[in-house]
CSV table of C-alpha atoms and ligand atoms in Angstrom, one decimal:
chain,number,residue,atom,x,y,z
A,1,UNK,CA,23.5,-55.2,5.2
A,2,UNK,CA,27.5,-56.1,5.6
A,3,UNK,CA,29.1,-53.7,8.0
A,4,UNK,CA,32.7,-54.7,7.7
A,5,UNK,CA,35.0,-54.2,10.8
A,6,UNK,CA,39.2,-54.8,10.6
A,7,UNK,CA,39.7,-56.6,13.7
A,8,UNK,CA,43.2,-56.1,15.0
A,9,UNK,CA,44.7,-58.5,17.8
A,10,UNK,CA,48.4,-56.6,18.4
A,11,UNK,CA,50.8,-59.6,20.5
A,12,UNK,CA,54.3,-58.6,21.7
A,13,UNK,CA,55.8,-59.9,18.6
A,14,UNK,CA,52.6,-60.9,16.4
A,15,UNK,CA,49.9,-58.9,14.5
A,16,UNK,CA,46.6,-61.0,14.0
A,17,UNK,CA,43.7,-59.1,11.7
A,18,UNK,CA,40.8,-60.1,9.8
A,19,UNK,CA,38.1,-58.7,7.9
A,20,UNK,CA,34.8,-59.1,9.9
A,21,UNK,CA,31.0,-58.5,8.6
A,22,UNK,CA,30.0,-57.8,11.8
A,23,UNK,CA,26.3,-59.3,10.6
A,24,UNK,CA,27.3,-62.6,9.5
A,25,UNK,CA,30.2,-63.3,11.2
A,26,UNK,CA,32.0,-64.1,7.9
A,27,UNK,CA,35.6,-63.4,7.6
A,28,UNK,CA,36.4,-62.0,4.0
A,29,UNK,CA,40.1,-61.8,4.9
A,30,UNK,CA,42.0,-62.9,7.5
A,31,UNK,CA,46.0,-62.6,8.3
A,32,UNK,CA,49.1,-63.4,10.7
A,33,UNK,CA,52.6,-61.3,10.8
A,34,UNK,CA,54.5,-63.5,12.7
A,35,UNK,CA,58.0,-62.6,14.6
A,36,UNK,CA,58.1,-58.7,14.5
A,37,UNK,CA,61.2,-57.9,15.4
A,38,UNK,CA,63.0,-60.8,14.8
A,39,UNK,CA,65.6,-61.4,11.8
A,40,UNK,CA,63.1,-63.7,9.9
A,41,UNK,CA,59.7,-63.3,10.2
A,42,UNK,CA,56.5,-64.6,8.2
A,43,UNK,CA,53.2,-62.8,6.4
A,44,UNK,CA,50.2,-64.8,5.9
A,45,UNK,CA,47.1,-63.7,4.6
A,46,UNK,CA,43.9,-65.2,3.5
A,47,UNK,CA,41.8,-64.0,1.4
A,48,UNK,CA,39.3,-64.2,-1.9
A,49,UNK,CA,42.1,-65.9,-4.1
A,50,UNK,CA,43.3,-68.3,-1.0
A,51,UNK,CA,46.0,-68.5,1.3
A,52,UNK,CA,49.3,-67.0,0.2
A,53,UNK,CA,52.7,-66.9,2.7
A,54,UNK,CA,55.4,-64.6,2.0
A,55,UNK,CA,58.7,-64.1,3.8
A,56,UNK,CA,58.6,-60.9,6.2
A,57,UNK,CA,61.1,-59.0,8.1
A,58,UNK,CA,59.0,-56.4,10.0
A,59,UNK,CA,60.7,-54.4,12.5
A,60,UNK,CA,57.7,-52.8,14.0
A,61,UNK,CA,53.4,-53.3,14.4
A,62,UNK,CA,53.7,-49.9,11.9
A,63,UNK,CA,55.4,-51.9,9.1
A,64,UNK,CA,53.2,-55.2,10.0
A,65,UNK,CA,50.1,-53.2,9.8
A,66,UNK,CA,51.5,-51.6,6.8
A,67,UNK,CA,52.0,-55.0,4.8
A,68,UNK,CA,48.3,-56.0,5.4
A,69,UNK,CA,47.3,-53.4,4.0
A,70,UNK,CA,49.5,-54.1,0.8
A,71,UNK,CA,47.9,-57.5,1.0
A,72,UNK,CA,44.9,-56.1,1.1
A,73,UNK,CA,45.6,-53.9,-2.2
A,74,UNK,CA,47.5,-57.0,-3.8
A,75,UNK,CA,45.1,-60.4,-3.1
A,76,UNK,CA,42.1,-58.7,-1.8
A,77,UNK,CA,39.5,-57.9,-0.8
A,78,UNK,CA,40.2,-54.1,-1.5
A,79,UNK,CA,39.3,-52.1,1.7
A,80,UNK,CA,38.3,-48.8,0.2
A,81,UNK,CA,35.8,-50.8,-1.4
A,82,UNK,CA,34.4,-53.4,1.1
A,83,UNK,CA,32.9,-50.5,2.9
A,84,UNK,CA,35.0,-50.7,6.0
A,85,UNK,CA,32.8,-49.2,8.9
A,86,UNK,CA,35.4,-49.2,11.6
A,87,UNK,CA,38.7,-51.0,13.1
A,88,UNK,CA,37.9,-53.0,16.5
A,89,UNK,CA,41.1,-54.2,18.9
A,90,UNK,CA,41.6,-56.7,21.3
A,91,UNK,CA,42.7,-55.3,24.4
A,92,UNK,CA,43.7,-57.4,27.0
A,93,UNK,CA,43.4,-55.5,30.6
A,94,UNK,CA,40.9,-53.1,31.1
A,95,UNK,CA,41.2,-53.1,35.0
A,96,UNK,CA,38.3,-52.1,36.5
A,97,UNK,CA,38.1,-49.0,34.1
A,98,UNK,CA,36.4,-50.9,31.5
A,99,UNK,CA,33.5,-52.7,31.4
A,100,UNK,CA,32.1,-51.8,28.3
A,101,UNK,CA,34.0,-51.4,24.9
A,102,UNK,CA,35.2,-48.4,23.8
A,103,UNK,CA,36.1,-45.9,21.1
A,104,UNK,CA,39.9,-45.1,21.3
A,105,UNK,CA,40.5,-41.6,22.0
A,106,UNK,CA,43.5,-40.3,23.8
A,107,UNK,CA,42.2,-40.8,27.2
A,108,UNK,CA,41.4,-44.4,26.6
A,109,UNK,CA,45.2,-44.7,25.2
A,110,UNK,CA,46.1,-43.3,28.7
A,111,UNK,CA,44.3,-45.8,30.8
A,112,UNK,CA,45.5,-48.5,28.9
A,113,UNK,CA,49.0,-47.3,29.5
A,114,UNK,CA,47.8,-47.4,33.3
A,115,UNK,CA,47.1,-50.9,33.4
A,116,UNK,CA,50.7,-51.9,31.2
A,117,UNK,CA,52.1,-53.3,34.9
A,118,UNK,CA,48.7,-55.4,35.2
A,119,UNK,CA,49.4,-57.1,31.8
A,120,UNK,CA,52.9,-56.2,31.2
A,121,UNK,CA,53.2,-58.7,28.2
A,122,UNK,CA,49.8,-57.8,26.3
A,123,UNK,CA,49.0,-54.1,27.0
A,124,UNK,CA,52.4,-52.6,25.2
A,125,UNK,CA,51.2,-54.6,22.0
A,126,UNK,CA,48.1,-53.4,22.3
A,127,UNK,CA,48.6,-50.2,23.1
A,128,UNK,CA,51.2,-50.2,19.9
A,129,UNK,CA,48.4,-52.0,17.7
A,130,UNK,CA,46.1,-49.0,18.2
A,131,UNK,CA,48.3,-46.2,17.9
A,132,UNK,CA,49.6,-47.7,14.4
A,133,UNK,CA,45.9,-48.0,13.5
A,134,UNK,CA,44.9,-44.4,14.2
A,135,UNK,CA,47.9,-43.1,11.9
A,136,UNK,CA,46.9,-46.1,8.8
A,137,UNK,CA,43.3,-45.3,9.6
A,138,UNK,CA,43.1,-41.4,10.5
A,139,UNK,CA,39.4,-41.4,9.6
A,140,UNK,CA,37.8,-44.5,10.5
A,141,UNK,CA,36.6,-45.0,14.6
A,142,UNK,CA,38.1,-47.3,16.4
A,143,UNK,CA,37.2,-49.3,19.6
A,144,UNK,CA,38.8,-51.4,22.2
A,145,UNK,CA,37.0,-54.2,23.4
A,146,UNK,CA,38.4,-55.7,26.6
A,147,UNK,CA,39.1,-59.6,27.6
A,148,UNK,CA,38.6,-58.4,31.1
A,149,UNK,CA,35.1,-56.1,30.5
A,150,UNK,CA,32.9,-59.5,30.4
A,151,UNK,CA,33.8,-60.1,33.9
A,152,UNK,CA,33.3,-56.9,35.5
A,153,UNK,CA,30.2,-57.9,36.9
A,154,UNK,CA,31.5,-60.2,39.3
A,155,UNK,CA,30.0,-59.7,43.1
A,156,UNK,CA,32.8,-58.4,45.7
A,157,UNK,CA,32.6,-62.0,46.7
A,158,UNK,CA,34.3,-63.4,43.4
A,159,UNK,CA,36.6,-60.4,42.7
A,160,UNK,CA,38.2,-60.2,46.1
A,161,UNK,CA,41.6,-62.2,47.4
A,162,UNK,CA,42.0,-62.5,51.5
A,163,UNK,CA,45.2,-60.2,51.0
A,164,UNK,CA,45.2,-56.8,53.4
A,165,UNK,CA,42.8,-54.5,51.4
A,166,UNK,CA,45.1,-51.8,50.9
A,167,UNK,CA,46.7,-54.5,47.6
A,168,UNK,CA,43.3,-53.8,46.2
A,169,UNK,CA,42.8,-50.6,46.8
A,170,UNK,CA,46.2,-49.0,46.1
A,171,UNK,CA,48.0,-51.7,43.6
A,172,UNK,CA,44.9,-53.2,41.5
A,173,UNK,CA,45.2,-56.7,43.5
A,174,UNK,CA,41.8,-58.5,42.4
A,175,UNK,CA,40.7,-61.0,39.9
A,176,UNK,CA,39.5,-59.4,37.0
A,177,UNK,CA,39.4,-62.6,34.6
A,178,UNK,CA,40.1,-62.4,30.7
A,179,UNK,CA,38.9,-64.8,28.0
A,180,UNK,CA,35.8,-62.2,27.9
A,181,UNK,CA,35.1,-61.9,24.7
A,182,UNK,CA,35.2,-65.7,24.0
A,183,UNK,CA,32.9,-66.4,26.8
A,184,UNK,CA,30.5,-63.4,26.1
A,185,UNK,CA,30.5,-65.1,22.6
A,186,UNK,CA,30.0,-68.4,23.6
A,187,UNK,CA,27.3,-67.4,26.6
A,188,UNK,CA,25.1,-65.7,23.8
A,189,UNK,CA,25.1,-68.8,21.5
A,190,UNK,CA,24.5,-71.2,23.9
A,191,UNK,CA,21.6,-70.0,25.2
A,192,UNK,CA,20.6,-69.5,21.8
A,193,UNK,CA,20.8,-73.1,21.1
A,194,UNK,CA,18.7,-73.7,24.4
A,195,UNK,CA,16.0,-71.4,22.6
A,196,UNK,CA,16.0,-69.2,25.9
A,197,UNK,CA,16.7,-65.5,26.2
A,198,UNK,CA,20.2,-65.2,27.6
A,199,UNK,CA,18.9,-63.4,30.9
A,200,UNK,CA,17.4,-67.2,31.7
A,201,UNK,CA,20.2,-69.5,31.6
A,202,UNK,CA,23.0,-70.8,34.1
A,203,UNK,CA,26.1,-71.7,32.4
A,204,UNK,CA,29.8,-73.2,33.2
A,205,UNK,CA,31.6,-72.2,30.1
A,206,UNK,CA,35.1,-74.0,29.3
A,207,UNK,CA,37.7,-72.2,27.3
A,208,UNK,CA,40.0,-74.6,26.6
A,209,UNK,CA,42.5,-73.4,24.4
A,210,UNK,CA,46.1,-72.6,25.0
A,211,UNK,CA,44.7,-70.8,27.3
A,212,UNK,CA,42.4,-72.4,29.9
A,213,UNK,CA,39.6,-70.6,31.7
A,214,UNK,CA,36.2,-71.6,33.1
A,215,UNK,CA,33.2,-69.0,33.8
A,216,UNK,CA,30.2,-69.5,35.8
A,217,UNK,CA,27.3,-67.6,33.9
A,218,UNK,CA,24.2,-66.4,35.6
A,219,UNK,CA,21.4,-64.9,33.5
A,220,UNK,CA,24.3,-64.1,30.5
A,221,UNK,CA,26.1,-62.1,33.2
A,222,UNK,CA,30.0,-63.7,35.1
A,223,UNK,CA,29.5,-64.1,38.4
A,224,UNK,CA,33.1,-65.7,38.5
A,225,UNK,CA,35.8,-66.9,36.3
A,226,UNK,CA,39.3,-68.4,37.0
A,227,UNK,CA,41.5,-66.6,35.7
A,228,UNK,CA,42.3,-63.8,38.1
A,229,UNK,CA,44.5,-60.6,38.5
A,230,UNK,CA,46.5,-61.9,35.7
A,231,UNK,CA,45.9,-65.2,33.0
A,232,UNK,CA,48.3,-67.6,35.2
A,233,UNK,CA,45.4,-68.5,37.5
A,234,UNK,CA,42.7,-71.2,37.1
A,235,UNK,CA,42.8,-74.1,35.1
A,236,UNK,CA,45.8,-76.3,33.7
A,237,UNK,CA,47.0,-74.9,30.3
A,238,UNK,CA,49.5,-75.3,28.0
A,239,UNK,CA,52.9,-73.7,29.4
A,240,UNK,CA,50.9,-72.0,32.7
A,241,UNK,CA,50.2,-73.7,35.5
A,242,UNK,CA,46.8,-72.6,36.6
A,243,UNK,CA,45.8,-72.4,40.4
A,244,UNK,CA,48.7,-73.4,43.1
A,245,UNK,CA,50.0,-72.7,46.5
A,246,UNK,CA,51.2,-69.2,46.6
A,247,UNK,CA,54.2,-70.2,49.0
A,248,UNK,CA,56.0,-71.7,46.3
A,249,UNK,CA,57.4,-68.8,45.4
A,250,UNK,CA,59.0,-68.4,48.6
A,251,UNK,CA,60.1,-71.8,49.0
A,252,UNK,CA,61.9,-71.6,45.1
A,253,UNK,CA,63.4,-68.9,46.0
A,254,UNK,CA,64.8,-69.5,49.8
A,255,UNK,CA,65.8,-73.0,48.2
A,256,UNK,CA,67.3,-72.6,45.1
A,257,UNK,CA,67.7,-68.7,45.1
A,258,UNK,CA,65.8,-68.0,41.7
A,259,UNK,CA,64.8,-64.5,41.5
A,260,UNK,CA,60.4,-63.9,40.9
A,261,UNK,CA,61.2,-63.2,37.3
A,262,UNK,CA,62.5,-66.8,36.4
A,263,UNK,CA,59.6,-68.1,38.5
A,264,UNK,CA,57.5,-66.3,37.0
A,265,UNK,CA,58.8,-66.8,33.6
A,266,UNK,CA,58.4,-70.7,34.3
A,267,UNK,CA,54.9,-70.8,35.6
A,268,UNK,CA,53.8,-69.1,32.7
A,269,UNK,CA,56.1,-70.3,29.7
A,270,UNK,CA,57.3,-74.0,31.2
A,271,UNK,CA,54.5,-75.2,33.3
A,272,UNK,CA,50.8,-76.4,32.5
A,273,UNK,CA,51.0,-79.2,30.0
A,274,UNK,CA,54.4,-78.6,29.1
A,275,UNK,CA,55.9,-78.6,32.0
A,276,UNK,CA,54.1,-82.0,33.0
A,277,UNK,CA,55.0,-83.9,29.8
A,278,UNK,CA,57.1,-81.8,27.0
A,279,UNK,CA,54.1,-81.0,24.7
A,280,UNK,CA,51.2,-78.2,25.3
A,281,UNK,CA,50.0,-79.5,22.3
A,282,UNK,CA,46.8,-81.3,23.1
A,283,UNK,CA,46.9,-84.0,19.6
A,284,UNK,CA,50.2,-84.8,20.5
A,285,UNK,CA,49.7,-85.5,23.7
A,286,UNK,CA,46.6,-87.7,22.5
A,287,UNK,CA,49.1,-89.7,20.6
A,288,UNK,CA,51.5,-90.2,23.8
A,289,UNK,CA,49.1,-90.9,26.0
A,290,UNK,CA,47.8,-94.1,23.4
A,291,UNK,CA,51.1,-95.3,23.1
A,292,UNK,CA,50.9,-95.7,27.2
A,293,UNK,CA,53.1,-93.0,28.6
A,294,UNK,CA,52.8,-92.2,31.7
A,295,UNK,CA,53.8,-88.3,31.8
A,296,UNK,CA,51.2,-87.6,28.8
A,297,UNK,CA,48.5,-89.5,31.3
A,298,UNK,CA,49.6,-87.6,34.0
A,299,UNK,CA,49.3,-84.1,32.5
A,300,UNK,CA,45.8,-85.1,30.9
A,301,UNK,CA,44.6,-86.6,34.1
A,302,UNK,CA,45.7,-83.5,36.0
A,303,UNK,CA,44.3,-81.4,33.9
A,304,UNK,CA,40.8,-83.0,33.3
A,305,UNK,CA,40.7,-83.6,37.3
A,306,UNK,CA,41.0,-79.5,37.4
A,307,UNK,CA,37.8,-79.0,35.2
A,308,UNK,CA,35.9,-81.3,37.3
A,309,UNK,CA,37.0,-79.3,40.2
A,310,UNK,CA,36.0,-75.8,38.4
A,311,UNK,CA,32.4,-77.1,37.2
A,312,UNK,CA,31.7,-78.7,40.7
A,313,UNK,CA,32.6,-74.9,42.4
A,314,UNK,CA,30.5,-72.6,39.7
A,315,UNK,CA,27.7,-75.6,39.8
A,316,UNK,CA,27.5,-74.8,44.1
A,317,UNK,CA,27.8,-71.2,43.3
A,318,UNK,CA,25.5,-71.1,40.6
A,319,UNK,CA,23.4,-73.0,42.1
A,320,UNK,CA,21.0,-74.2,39.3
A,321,UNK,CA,23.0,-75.2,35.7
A,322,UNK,CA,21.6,-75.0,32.2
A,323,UNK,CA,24.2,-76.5,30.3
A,324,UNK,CA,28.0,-77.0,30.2
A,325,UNK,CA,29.8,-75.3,27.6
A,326,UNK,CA,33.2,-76.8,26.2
A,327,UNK,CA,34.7,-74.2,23.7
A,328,UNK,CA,38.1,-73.3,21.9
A,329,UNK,CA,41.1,-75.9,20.2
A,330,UNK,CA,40.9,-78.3,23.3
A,331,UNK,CA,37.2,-78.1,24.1
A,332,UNK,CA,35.7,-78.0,20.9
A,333,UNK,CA,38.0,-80.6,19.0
A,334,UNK,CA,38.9,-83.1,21.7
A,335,UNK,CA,36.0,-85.5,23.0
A,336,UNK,CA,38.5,-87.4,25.7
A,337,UNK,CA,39.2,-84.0,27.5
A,338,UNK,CA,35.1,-83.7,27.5
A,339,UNK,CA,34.3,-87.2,28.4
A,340,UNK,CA,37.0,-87.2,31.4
A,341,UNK,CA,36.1,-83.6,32.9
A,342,UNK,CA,32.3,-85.2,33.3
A,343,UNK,CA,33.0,-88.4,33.8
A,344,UNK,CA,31.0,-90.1,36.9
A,345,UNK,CA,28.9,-86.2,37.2
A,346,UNK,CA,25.5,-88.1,36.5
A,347,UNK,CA,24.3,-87.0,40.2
A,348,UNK,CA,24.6,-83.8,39.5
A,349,UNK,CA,22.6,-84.0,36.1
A,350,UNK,CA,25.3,-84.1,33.4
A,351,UNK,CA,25.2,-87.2,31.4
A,352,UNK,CA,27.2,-87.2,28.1
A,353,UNK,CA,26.0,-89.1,24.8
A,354,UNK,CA,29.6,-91.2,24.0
A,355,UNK,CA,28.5,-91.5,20.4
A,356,UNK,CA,27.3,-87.7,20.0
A,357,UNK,CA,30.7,-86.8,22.1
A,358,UNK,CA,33.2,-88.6,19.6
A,359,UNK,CA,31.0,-87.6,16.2
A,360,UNK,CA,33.5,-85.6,14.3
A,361,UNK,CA,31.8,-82.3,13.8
A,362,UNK,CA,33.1,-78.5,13.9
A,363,UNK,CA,29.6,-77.2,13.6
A,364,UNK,CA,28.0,-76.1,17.3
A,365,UNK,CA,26.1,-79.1,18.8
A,366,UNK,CA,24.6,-80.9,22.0
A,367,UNK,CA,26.5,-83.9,23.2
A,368,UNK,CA,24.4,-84.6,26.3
A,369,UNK,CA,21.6,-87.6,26.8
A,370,UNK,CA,18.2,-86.5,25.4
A,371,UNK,CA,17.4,-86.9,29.4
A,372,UNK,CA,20.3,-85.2,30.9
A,373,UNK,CA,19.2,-82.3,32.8
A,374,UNK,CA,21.6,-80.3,32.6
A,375,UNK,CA,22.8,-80.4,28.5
A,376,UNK,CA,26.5,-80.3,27.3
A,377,UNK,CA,27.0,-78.1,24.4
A,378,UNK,CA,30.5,-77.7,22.3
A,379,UNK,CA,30.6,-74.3,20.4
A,380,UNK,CA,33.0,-72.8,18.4
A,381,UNK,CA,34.1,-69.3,20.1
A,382,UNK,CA,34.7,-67.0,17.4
A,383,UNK,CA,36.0,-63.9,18.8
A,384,UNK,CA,36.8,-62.2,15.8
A,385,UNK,CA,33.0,-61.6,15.3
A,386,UNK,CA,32.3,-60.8,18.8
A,387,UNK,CA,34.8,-57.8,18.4
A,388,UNK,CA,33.2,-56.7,15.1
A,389,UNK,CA,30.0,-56.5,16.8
A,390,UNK,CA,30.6,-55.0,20.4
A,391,UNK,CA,32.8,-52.5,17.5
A,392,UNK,CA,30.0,-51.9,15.5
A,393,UNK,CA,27.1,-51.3,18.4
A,394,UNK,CA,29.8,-49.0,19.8
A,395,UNK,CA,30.1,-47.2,16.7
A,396,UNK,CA,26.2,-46.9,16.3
A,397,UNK,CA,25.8,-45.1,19.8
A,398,UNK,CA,28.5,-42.8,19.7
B,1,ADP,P1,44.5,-70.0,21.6
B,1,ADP,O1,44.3,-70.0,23.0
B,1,ADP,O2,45.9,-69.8,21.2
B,1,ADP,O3,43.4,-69.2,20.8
B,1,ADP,P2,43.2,-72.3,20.4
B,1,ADP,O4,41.8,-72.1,20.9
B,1,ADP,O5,43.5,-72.2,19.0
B,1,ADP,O6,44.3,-71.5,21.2
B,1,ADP,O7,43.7,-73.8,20.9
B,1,ADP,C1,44.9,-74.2,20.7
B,1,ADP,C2,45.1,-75.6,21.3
B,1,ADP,O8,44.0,-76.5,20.9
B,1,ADP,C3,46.4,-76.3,20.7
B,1,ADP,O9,47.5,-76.1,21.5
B,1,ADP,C4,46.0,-77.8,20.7
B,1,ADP,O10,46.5,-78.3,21.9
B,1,ADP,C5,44.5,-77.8,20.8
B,1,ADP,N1,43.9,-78.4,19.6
B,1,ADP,C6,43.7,-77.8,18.4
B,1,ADP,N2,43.1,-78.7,17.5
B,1,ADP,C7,42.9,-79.8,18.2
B,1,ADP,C8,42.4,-81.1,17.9
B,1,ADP,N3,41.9,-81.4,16.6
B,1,ADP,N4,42.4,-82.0,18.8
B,1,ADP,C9,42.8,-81.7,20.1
B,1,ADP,N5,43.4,-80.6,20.4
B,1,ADP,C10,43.4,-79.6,19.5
């Protein structure tokens, strides 16, 4: 039976939603507001007659949640009579409070609030996303499920930095990895396609999307991940730079006396690919690097070198591997980025198939040797579902 669940994904300036059957996965509708707050801003939505765009100006999440819900009414499908069980939203940072989804009450609004200087650019959206929600959708529950939750099973091992205790203990300094709900997704699938229960496979899963993030998987449960107290750790992405030597704060700012802000800014916003060749765009790239230039094969080469680096550290601490998992608009689409990060692994059990690697296919499929040990899987992530079923088993319980 469809149980349908408006996912809402509230960014700083964004407002992402979709109509989930929390059974099948499908998406009945599906929409983007794009640059709340700005002079010109855009309405997408998808639904049952097609894709239709519309100029927006929407100062606020209220007025963006407000004109998908006219879209709703005007294109369809029409939400009083879908049967709309519930409204699910990403949260980013759940600290350590969360490890579980959770209905929204007022309490849950205040811990999110808690956490706003762990995830100063995502929490504020999110926290705005479900307050507009509870007043468009006074009588419908509503759960937050956390990017962060996934990984709260990570040993004290994983979880804690060599930094004086007291940054743990008093200010929250600790990985807690995000991507959750993507590698939760992901984890479940692949182990489905191995045809073994969950609790029985290893796994390295790669996110690979604008956003980078590797997860060893033990038993369907993160033992570590690489993003950490915030999403600028880890891999190579697409404006962040991923892992690097924490003194270079200090030395930017004793030599050229920027203040942390603009070094932040520039680690997350003007490093990663970008910041290597001009383009975080992964296609474009593609097209540089073919025409033989050299930043473009830089930036992929540093960047593939770093997922080698990730799998060989969650294969030693996993010890035994299942499969490698390649997911998201990088992983999934982009079979140079796959063949590079495993190139030369064949020792450790990980042999690619070069025809089954390249075979243009969106569907979820094995791209390892028949013989390889340890098998290579892409899948497509699909959080939207994941969050319309963690909302949904929520829902049921409470
Ligand atoms: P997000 O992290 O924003 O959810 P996605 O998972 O959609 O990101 O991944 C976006 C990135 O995926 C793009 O920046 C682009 O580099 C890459 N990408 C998307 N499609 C392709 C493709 N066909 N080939 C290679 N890279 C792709």
């Amino acid at each position: 039976m469809s149980a349908y669940v408006l996912v809402i994904n509230a960014g700083s300036s964004s407002l992402k939603y979709s109509l989930v059957d929390a059974e099948s996965g499908e998406a009945a509708a599906s929409g983007l507001v794009e640059r709340i707050g700005e002079s010109e801003g855009r309405h997408t939505h998808r639904g049952p007659q097609g894709e239709t765009s519309t100029v927006l100006t929407a100062s606020s999440h209220e007025e963006a949640l407000r004109a998908a819900i006219d879209a709703f009414g005007t294109y369809g499908p029409a939400l009083d009579q879908v049967g709309m069980v519930a409204v699910g939203h990403r949260v980013v940072h759940g600290g350590t409070y969360f490890a579980e989804p959770a209905l929204i009450d007022d309490e849950l609004l205040t811990r999110v609030s808690e956490l706003i200087s762990l995830a100063p650019l995502h929490n504020p959206a999110n926290l705005d996303g479900m307050r507009v929600a509870l007043r468009l959708f006074p009588d419908l529950p509503q759960v937050a499920v956390f990017d962060t939750a996934f990984h709260q099973t990570l040993p004290p091992a994983a979880h804690t930095y060599a930094v004086p205790q007291e940054w743990a203990t008093e200010h929250g300094v600790r990985r807690y990895g995000f991507h959750g709900t993507s590698h939760a997704f992901v984890s479940a699938e692949a182990a489905r396609m191995l045809g073994r229960p969950a609790s029985d496979v290893n796994l390295v899963v790669l996110h690979l999307g604008n956003g980078c993030s590797a997860t060893a998987v033990r038993g369907g449960v993160s033992v570590d991940t690489s993003m950490g107290m915030t999403p600028l750790e880890g891999l190579v992405m697409g404006t962040r730079s991923g892992d690097l030597d924490p003194a270079i704060h200090a030395h930017l700012a004793r030599e050229l006396g920027w203040s942390l802000d603009k070094i932040d800014h520039l680690l997350n916003f003007g490093s990663g690919l970008k910041g290597l060749a001009g383009d975080n765009d992964f296609r474009e790239l593609s097209r540089r690097r073919a025409a033989g230039d050299e930043r473009a094969q830089l930036a992929f080469d540093v960047y593939c070198y770093r997922i080698k680096k990730y799998i060989g550290a969650y294969y030693a601490a996993l010890g035994t591997v299942d499969a490698i998992v390649f997911t998201a608009g990088v992983g999934e689409h982009d079979a140079a980025v796959r063949a590079a990060s495993l190139a030369d692994l064949d020792r450790l059990g990980i042999t690619i198939d070069p025809d089954r690697n390249t075979a243009s296919s969106t569907d979820a499929r094995r791209i390892s040797t028949d013989d390889s040990p340890v098998a290579v899987l892409v899948v497509p992530t699909n959080e939207e579902w994941q969050i319309a079923r963690e909302t949904v088993r929520v829902v049921e319980v409470s």
